[in-house]
mmCIF file of C-alpha atoms in Angstrom:
data_model
loop_
_atom_site.group_PDB
_atom_site.id
_atom_site.type_symbol
_atom_site.label_atom_id
_atom_site.label_comp_id
_atom_site.label_asym_id
_atom_site.label_seq_id
_atom_site.Cartn_x
_atom_site.Cartn_y
_atom_site.Cartn_z
ATOM 1 C CA MET B 829 -59.659 60.648 -85.969
ATOM 2 C CA LYS B 830 -59.291 61.953 -82.143
ATOM 3 C CA PRO B 831 -59.140 59.729 -79.448
ATOM 4 C CA PRO B 832 -61.998 59.976 -76.783
ATOM 5 C CA SER B 833 -61.840 62.909 -74.204
ATOM 6 C CA SER B 834 -62.257 60.194 -71.332
ATOM 7 C CA LEU B 835 -58.944 58.456 -72.341
ATOM 8 C CA LYS B 836 -57.074 61.536 -72.080
ATOM 9 C CA THR B 837 -58.839 62.241 -68.779
ATOM 10 C CA ILE B 838 -58.398 58.965 -67.485
ATOM 11 C CA VAL B 839 -54.563 58.872 -68.397
ATOM 12 C CA ASP B 840 -54.056 62.224 -66.822
ATOM 13 C CA ILE B 841 -55.437 61.635 -63.439
ATOM 14 C CA SER B 842 -53.712 58.353 -63.452
ATOM 15 C CA TYR B 843 -50.352 60.187 -63.998
ATOM 16 C CA ALA B 844 -51.006 62.545 -61.737
ATOM 17 C CA ILE B 845 -51.479 59.883 -58.873
ATOM 18 C CA LEU B 846 -48.369 58.117 -60.303
ATOM 19 C CA LEU B 847 -46.288 61.158 -59.579
ATOM 20 C CA ILE B 848 -47.920 62.149 -56.470
ATOM 21 C CA LYS B 849 -47.297 58.528 -55.035
ATOM 22 C CA TRP B 850 -43.550 58.720 -56.878
ATOM 23 C CA ILE B 851 -42.610 61.764 -54.802
ATOM 24 C CA ILE B 852 -43.812 60.244 -51.694
ATOM 25 C CA GLY B 853 -41.958 57.270 -52.399
ATOM 26 C CA LEU B 854 -38.928 59.426 -52.981
ATOM 27 C CA LEU B 855 -39.383 61.227 -49.576
ATOM 28 C CA VAL B 856 -39.597 58.189 -47.579
ATOM 29 C CA PHE B 857 -36.609 56.878 -49.078
ATOM 30 C CA THR B 858 -34.600 60.103 -48.316
ATOM 31 C CA TYR B 859 -35.945 59.799 -44.710
ATOM 32 C CA ILE B 860 -34.543 55.842 -44.539
ATOM 33 C CA LEU B 861 -31.137 57.178 -46.242
ATOM 34 C CA PHE B 862 -30.768 59.541 -43.592
ATOM 35 C CA GLY B 863 -31.031 57.029 -40.673
ATOM 36 C CA GLY B 864 -35.011 56.816 -40.689
ATOM 37 C CA ARG B 865 -36.413 53.889 -39.527
ATOM 38 C CA LEU B 866 -39.907 52.720 -40.593
ATOM 39 C CA LYS B 867 -41.710 49.809 -38.800
ATOM 40 C CA LEU B 868 -43.566 48.965 -42.166
ATOM 41 C CA PHE B 869 -39.971 47.112 -43.119
ATOM 42 C CA ALA B 870 -39.304 45.306 -39.480
ATOM 43 C CA GLY B 871 -42.011 42.530 -40.068
ATOM 44 C CA TYR B 872 -39.965 41.382 -43.037
ATOM 45 C CA ILE B 873 -36.313 41.537 -42.507
ATOM 46 C CA SER B 874 -35.108 37.802 -41.640
ATOM 47 C CA GLU B 875 -33.294 37.358 -38.575
ATOM 48 C CA SER B 876 -29.943 36.285 -40.621
ATOM 49 C CA PHE B 877 -29.258 39.962 -41.389
ATOM 50 C CA THR B 878 -27.783 42.042 -39.224
ATOM 51 C CA MET B 879 -29.549 45.671 -38.743
ATOM 52 C CA ALA B 880 -26.946 47.372 -41.069
ATOM 53 C CA GLU B 881 -27.162 44.725 -44.023
ATOM 54 C CA SER B 882 -31.159 44.981 -43.883
ATOM 55 C CA LYS B 883 -30.876 48.533 -44.040
ATOM 56 C CA THR B 884 -28.688 48.617 -46.949
ATOM 57 C CA ALA B 885 -30.726 45.836 -48.841
ATOM 58 C CA THR B 886 -33.468 48.139 -47.973
ATOM 59 C CA ILE B 887 -32.047 51.008 -49.730
ATOM 60 C CA ILE B 888 -30.698 49.334 -52.580
ATOM 61 C CA PHE B 889 -34.166 47.780 -52.979
ATOM 62 C CA PHE B 890 -36.060 51.045 -52.338
ATOM 63 C CA ALA B 891 -33.601 52.752 -55.190
ATOM 64 C CA ILE B 892 -34.020 50.389 -57.638
ATOM 65 C CA GLN B 893 -38.167 50.374 -57.065
ATOM 66 C CA LEU B 894 -38.040 54.057 -57.026
ATOM 67 C CA LEU B 895 -36.211 53.878 -60.751
ATOM 68 C CA VAL B 896 -38.772 51.396 -61.988
ATOM 69 C CA SER B 897 -41.747 53.462 -60.692
ATOM 70 C CA ALA B 898 -39.714 56.360 -62.575
ATOM 71 C CA LEU B 899 -39.522 54.394 -66.028
ATOM 72 C CA PHE B 900 -43.234 53.155 -65.819
ATOM 73 C CA ILE B 901 -44.323 56.867 -64.881
ATOM 74 C CA TYR B 902 -42.018 58.135 -67.998
ATOM 75 C CA ALA B 903 -43.822 55.178 -69.882
ATOM 76 C CA VAL B 904 -47.724 56.938 -68.965
ATOM 77 C CA HIS B 905 -45.809 60.416 -69.942
ATOM 78 C CA ILE B 906 -45.062 59.187 -73.605
ATOM 79 C CA ILE B 907 -48.735 57.639 -73.542
ATOM 80 C CA ARG B 908 -50.133 61.332 -72.620
ATOM 81 C CA SER B 909 -48.013 62.875 -75.136
ATOM 82 C CA LEU B 910 -49.052 60.248 -77.477
ATOM 83 C CA ILE B 911 -52.799 60.957 -77.030
ATOM 84 C CA LYS B 912 -52.088 64.808 -77.185
ATOM 85 C CA ASN B 913 -50.537 64.347 -80.637
ATOM 86 C CA PHE B 914 -53.169 62.331 -81.719
ATOM 87 C CA ASN B 915 -55.753 65.250 -80.935
ATOM 88 C CA THR B 916 -53.607 67.168 -83.769
ATOM 89 C CA GLY B 917 -55.069 64.661 -86.100
ATOM 90 C CA LYS B 918 -51.965 63.576 -88.265
ATOM 91 C CA LEU B 919 -51.454 60.118 -87.767
ATOM 92 C CA TYR B 920 -48.786 57.714 -88.282
ATOM 93 C CA THR B 921 -45.773 60.292 -87.916
ATOM 94 C CA LYS B 922 -42.264 59.171 -86.847
ATOM 95 C CA TYR B 923 -43.091 60.435 -83.348
ATOM 96 C CA GLN B 924 -45.996 58.233 -82.596
ATOM 97 C CA ILE B 925 -44.138 55.269 -84.208
ATOM 98 C CA SER B 926 -40.859 55.626 -82.133
ATOM 99 C CA GLY B 927 -43.476 56.651 -79.002
ATOM 100 C CA LEU B 928 -45.465 53.381 -79.127
ATOM 101 C CA LYS B 929 -42.082 51.526 -79.427
ATOM 102 C CA LEU B 930 -40.675 52.865 -76.646
ATOM 103 C CA THR B 931 -43.483 52.624 -74.369
ATOM 104 C CA GLY B 932 -43.664 48.784 -75.120
ATOM 105 C CA GLN B 933 -40.117 48.714 -74.276
ATOM 106 C CA LEU B 934 -40.700 50.275 -71.367
ATOM 107 C CA ILE B 935 -43.788 48.698 -69.920
ATOM 108 C CA ILE B 936 -41.639 44.884 -70.807
ATOM 109 C CA VAL B 937 -38.493 46.031 -68.969
ATOM 110 C CA VAL B 938 -40.637 47.474 -65.981
ATOM 111 C CA THR B 939 -42.807 44.225 -65.800
ATOM 112 C CA LEU B 940 -39.386 42.296 -65.907
ATOM 113 C CA VAL B 941 -37.596 44.134 -63.484
ATOM 114 C CA ASN B 942 -40.266 44.140 -60.927
ATOM 115 C CA GLY B 943 -40.782 40.451 -61.554
ATOM 116 C CA LEU B 944 -37.039 39.996 -60.747
ATOM 117 C CA LEU B 945 -37.239 42.293 -57.945
ATOM 118 C CA GLU B 946 -40.089 40.217 -56.419
ATOM 119 C CA PHE B 947 -37.990 37.039 -56.728
ATOM 120 C CA ILE B 948 -35.266 38.485 -54.913
ATOM 121 C CA TYR B 949 -37.246 40.609 -52.152
ATOM 122 C CA GLU B 950 -38.990 36.743 -51.538
ATOM 123 C CA ALA B 951 -35.728 35.443 -51.299
ATOM 124 C CA LEU B 952 -34.057 37.967 -48.942
ATOM 125 C CA PHE B 953 -36.363 39.053 -46.897
ATOM 126 C CA LYS B 954 -39.041 36.323 -46.619
ATOM 127 C CA ASN B 955 -36.475 33.276 -46.874
ATOM 128 C CA HIS B 956 -38.643 31.924 -49.798
ATOM 129 C CA LEU B 957 -37.402 30.929 -52.674
ATOM 130 C CA GLY B 958 -39.655 29.632 -55.510
ATOM 131 C CA ILE B 959 -40.500 30.287 -59.283
ATOM 132 C CA ARG B 960 -44.336 30.558 -60.188
ATOM 133 C CA LEU B 961 -45.761 30.510 -63.147
ATOM 134 C CA ASN B 962 -49.271 31.519 -62.403
ATOM 135 C CA PHE B 963 -52.027 33.407 -64.800
ATOM 136 C CA GLU B 964 -53.798 35.630 -62.437
ATOM 137 C CA ASN B 965 -57.181 36.803 -63.445
ATOM 138 C CA GLY B 966 -56.901 40.221 -63.940
ATOM 139 C CA PHE B 967 -55.112 42.611 -65.717
ATOM 140 C CA GLY B 968 -52.372 43.626 -63.639
ATOM 141 C CA SER B 969 -50.978 39.821 -64.195
ATOM 142 C CA PHE B 970 -47.447 39.532 -64.912
ATOM 143 C CA TRP B 971 -48.110 37.981 -68.429
ATOM 144 C CA PHE B 972 -51.051 39.826 -69.367
ATOM 145 C CA VAL B 973 -49.227 43.524 -68.890
ATOM 146 C CA ILE B 974 -46.047 42.024 -70.950
ATOM 147 C CA ALA B 975 -48.792 40.945 -73.794
ATOM 148 C CA ILE B 976 -49.618 44.679 -73.513
ATOM 149 C CA GLY B 977 -45.878 45.662 -73.927
ATOM 150 C CA LEU B 978 -45.570 43.531 -77.038
ATOM 151 C CA PHE B 979 -48.459 44.889 -78.368
ATOM 152 C CA PHE B 980 -47.746 48.365 -78.267
ATOM 153 C CA ILE B 981 -44.448 47.430 -80.221
ATOM 154 C CA TYR B 982 -46.556 45.581 -82.736
ATOM 155 C CA LEU B 983 -48.945 48.765 -82.812
ATOM 156 C CA SER B 984 -45.975 50.900 -83.646
ATOM 157 C CA ARG B 985 -45.092 48.474 -86.451
ATOM 158 C CA ILE B 986 -48.119 48.668 -87.715
ATOM 159 C CA PHE B 987 -48.177 52.636 -87.826
ATOM 160 C CA ALA B 988 -44.771 52.221 -89.793
ATOM 161 C CA ASN B 989 -46.101 50.012 -92.125
ATOM 162 C CA ALA B 990 -49.243 52.462 -92.661
ATOM 163 C CA ARG B 991 -46.827 55.690 -92.820
ATOM 164 C CA GLN B 992 -45.116 53.631 -95.637
ATOM 165 C CA LEU B 993 -48.575 53.045 -97.445
ATOM 166 C CA ARG B 994 -49.460 56.282 -97.157
ATOM 167 C CA GLU B 995 -47.001 57.963 -98.606
ATOM 168 C CA GLU B 996 -47.102 55.377 -101.562
ATOM 169 C CA ASN B 997 -50.762 56.464 -101.913
ATOM 170 C CA GLU B 998 -49.441 60.364 -101.868
ATOM 171 C CA LEU B 999 -47.115 59.550 -104.616
ATOM 172 C CA THR B 1000 -49.621 57.500 -106.871
ATOM 173 C CA VAL B 1001 -50.606 59.828 -109.883
ATOM 174 C CA MET H 442 -35.571 54.453 -109.804
ATOM 175 C CA PRO H 443 -34.993 52.556 -113.029
ATOM 176 C CA ILE H 444 -38.183 53.326 -114.731
ATOM 177 C CA LEU H 445 -37.627 57.041 -116.305
ATOM 178 C CA ILE H 446 -40.460 59.290 -117.282
ATOM 179 C CA ASN H 447 -39.855 60.968 -120.589
ATOM 180 C CA LEU H 448 -42.958 63.169 -120.079
ATOM 181 C CA ASP H 449 -40.881 66.189 -120.848
ATOM 182 C CA ARG H 450 -39.604 64.948 -124.023
ATOM 183 C CA ILE H 451 -42.856 63.876 -125.399
ATOM 184 C CA LEU H 452 -44.644 67.391 -124.234
ATOM 185 C CA GLU H 453 -41.965 69.369 -125.977
ATOM 186 C CA GLU H 454 -42.478 67.562 -129.210
ATOM 187 C CA ARG H 455 -46.482 67.877 -128.675
ATOM 188 C CA ASN H 456 -45.567 71.693 -128.392
ATOM 189 C CA MET H 457 -47.593 71.275 -125.065
ATOM 190 C CA LYS H 458 -47.242 72.823 -121.174
ATOM 191 C CA SER H 459 -47.437 71.096 -118.188
ATOM 192 C CA ASN H 460 -50.251 72.988 -116.858
ATOM 193 C CA GLU H 461 -52.212 72.167 -120.210
ATOM 194 C CA LEU H 462 -51.573 68.642 -119.781
ATOM 195 C CA ALA H 463 -52.842 68.550 -116.098
ATOM 196 C CA GLU H 464 -55.818 70.158 -117.083
ATOM 197 C CA ILE H 465 -56.752 67.842 -119.726
ATOM 198 C CA ILE H 466 -56.316 65.241 -118.001
ATOM 199 C CA GLY H 467 -57.845 66.197 -114.872
ATOM 200 C CA ILE H 468 -54.958 66.055 -112.410
ATOM 201 C CA THR H 469 -53.168 68.807 -110.328
ATOM 202 C CA THR H 470 -49.954 70.344 -111.611
ATOM 203 C CA ALA H 471 -48.579 69.453 -108.580
ATOM 204 C CA ASN H 472 -49.121 65.583 -109.073
ATOM 205 C CA LEU H 473 -48.448 65.784 -112.822
ATOM 206 C CA SER H 474 -44.884 67.626 -111.224
ATOM 207 C CA ILE H 475 -44.398 64.256 -108.721
ATOM 208 C CA LEU H 476 -44.671 62.105 -112.103
ATOM 209 C CA LYS H 477 -42.174 64.299 -114.384
ATOM 210 C CA THR H 478 -39.444 64.404 -111.696
ATOM 211 C CA GLY H 479 -39.574 60.808 -110.894
ATOM 212 C CA LYS H 480 -40.851 61.070 -107.227
ATOM 213 C CA ALA H 481 -43.802 58.943 -108.283
ATOM 214 C CA LYS H 482 -44.191 55.655 -106.742
ATOM 215 C CA ALA H 483 -46.966 54.358 -108.878
ATOM 216 C CA VAL H 484 -48.990 56.068 -111.620
ATOM 217 C CA ARG H 485 -52.949 54.754 -112.054
ATOM 218 C CA PHE H 486 -53.748 53.144 -115.534
ATOM 219 C CA SER H 487 -56.494 55.646 -115.562
ATOM 220 C CA THR H 488 -53.801 58.526 -115.301
ATOM 221 C CA LEU H 489 -51.418 56.739 -117.810
ATOM 222 C CA GLU H 490 -54.549 55.992 -120.491
ATOM 223 C CA ALA H 491 -55.500 59.711 -120.212
ATOM 224 C CA ILE H 492 -52.005 60.935 -120.668
ATOM 225 C CA CYS H 493 -51.604 58.696 -123.866
ATOM 226 C CA GLU H 494 -55.180 59.821 -124.823
ATOM 227 C CA ALA H 495 -53.677 63.374 -124.365
ATOM 228 C CA LEU H 496 -50.502 63.264 -126.321
ATOM 229 C CA ASP H 497 -51.495 60.683 -128.424
ATOM 230 C CA CYS H 498 -48.459 58.282 -127.671
ATOM 231 C CA GLN H 499 -48.025 54.704 -126.336
ATOM 232 C CA PRO H 500 -47.283 54.278 -122.536
ATOM 233 C CA GLY H 501 -43.630 52.753 -123.784
ATOM 234 C CA ASP H 502 -43.086 56.311 -125.199
ATOM 235 C CA ILE H 503 -43.639 57.836 -121.310
ATOM 236 C CA LEU H 504 -41.900 55.255 -119.403
ATOM 237 C CA GLU H 505 -38.471 53.837 -119.967
ATOM 238 C CA TYR H 506 -36.374 51.316 -117.978
ATOM 239 C CA THR H 507 -33.093 51.505 -117.613
ATOM 240 C CA LYS H 508 -30.391 49.337 -115.417
ATOM 241 C CA ASP H 509 -29.283 50.878 -112.257
#
């Protein structure tokens, strides 16, 4: 059972866009790291920060954001290779089981770190400290993405179970 | 596995070869080999019935339980 070709196309395009965005982010980060200034950040910097402090904070934030984005891109990369692997026609392989699990874990880690970053960002740069527990109406909402991550992990367990059942079936005489 | 398969012994007693039995009961020699070597996870009643009929024996003659 092969996955639809549109799925592969969509994931490939998403992966390419994410990769381009990440490379641009890396270039901007390198620019800031070597003394460049961006007006984009000027509006968010709190008055209580000195210029040197805010620059350090921006660099740290940017570095963490880049790292988290890299993890997310890696998760998309795994999904891409999983789709390629499904195309071979072999199902419930060890690679698929571990790939699905890792994808789920990465999605959860990236979402949690992003949430934490947003919290710290608002506290540091906007002088606004608060915790929200809102459920947005969209597929990009925090809780929905966490659920998607958990779903991937659950899917990997289903695959592991299916693998065991298939082995038993093959060894039934 | 604490369940032993005594198919080799029964086959020897009946002067029958594995491939002959496989042909009679309608399974592949590879599957019969899985059964003989104890790698099988399960045996269908239909297979067991066919083996017993072909070898004129009881299921207990083929399967034996031993404690680990």
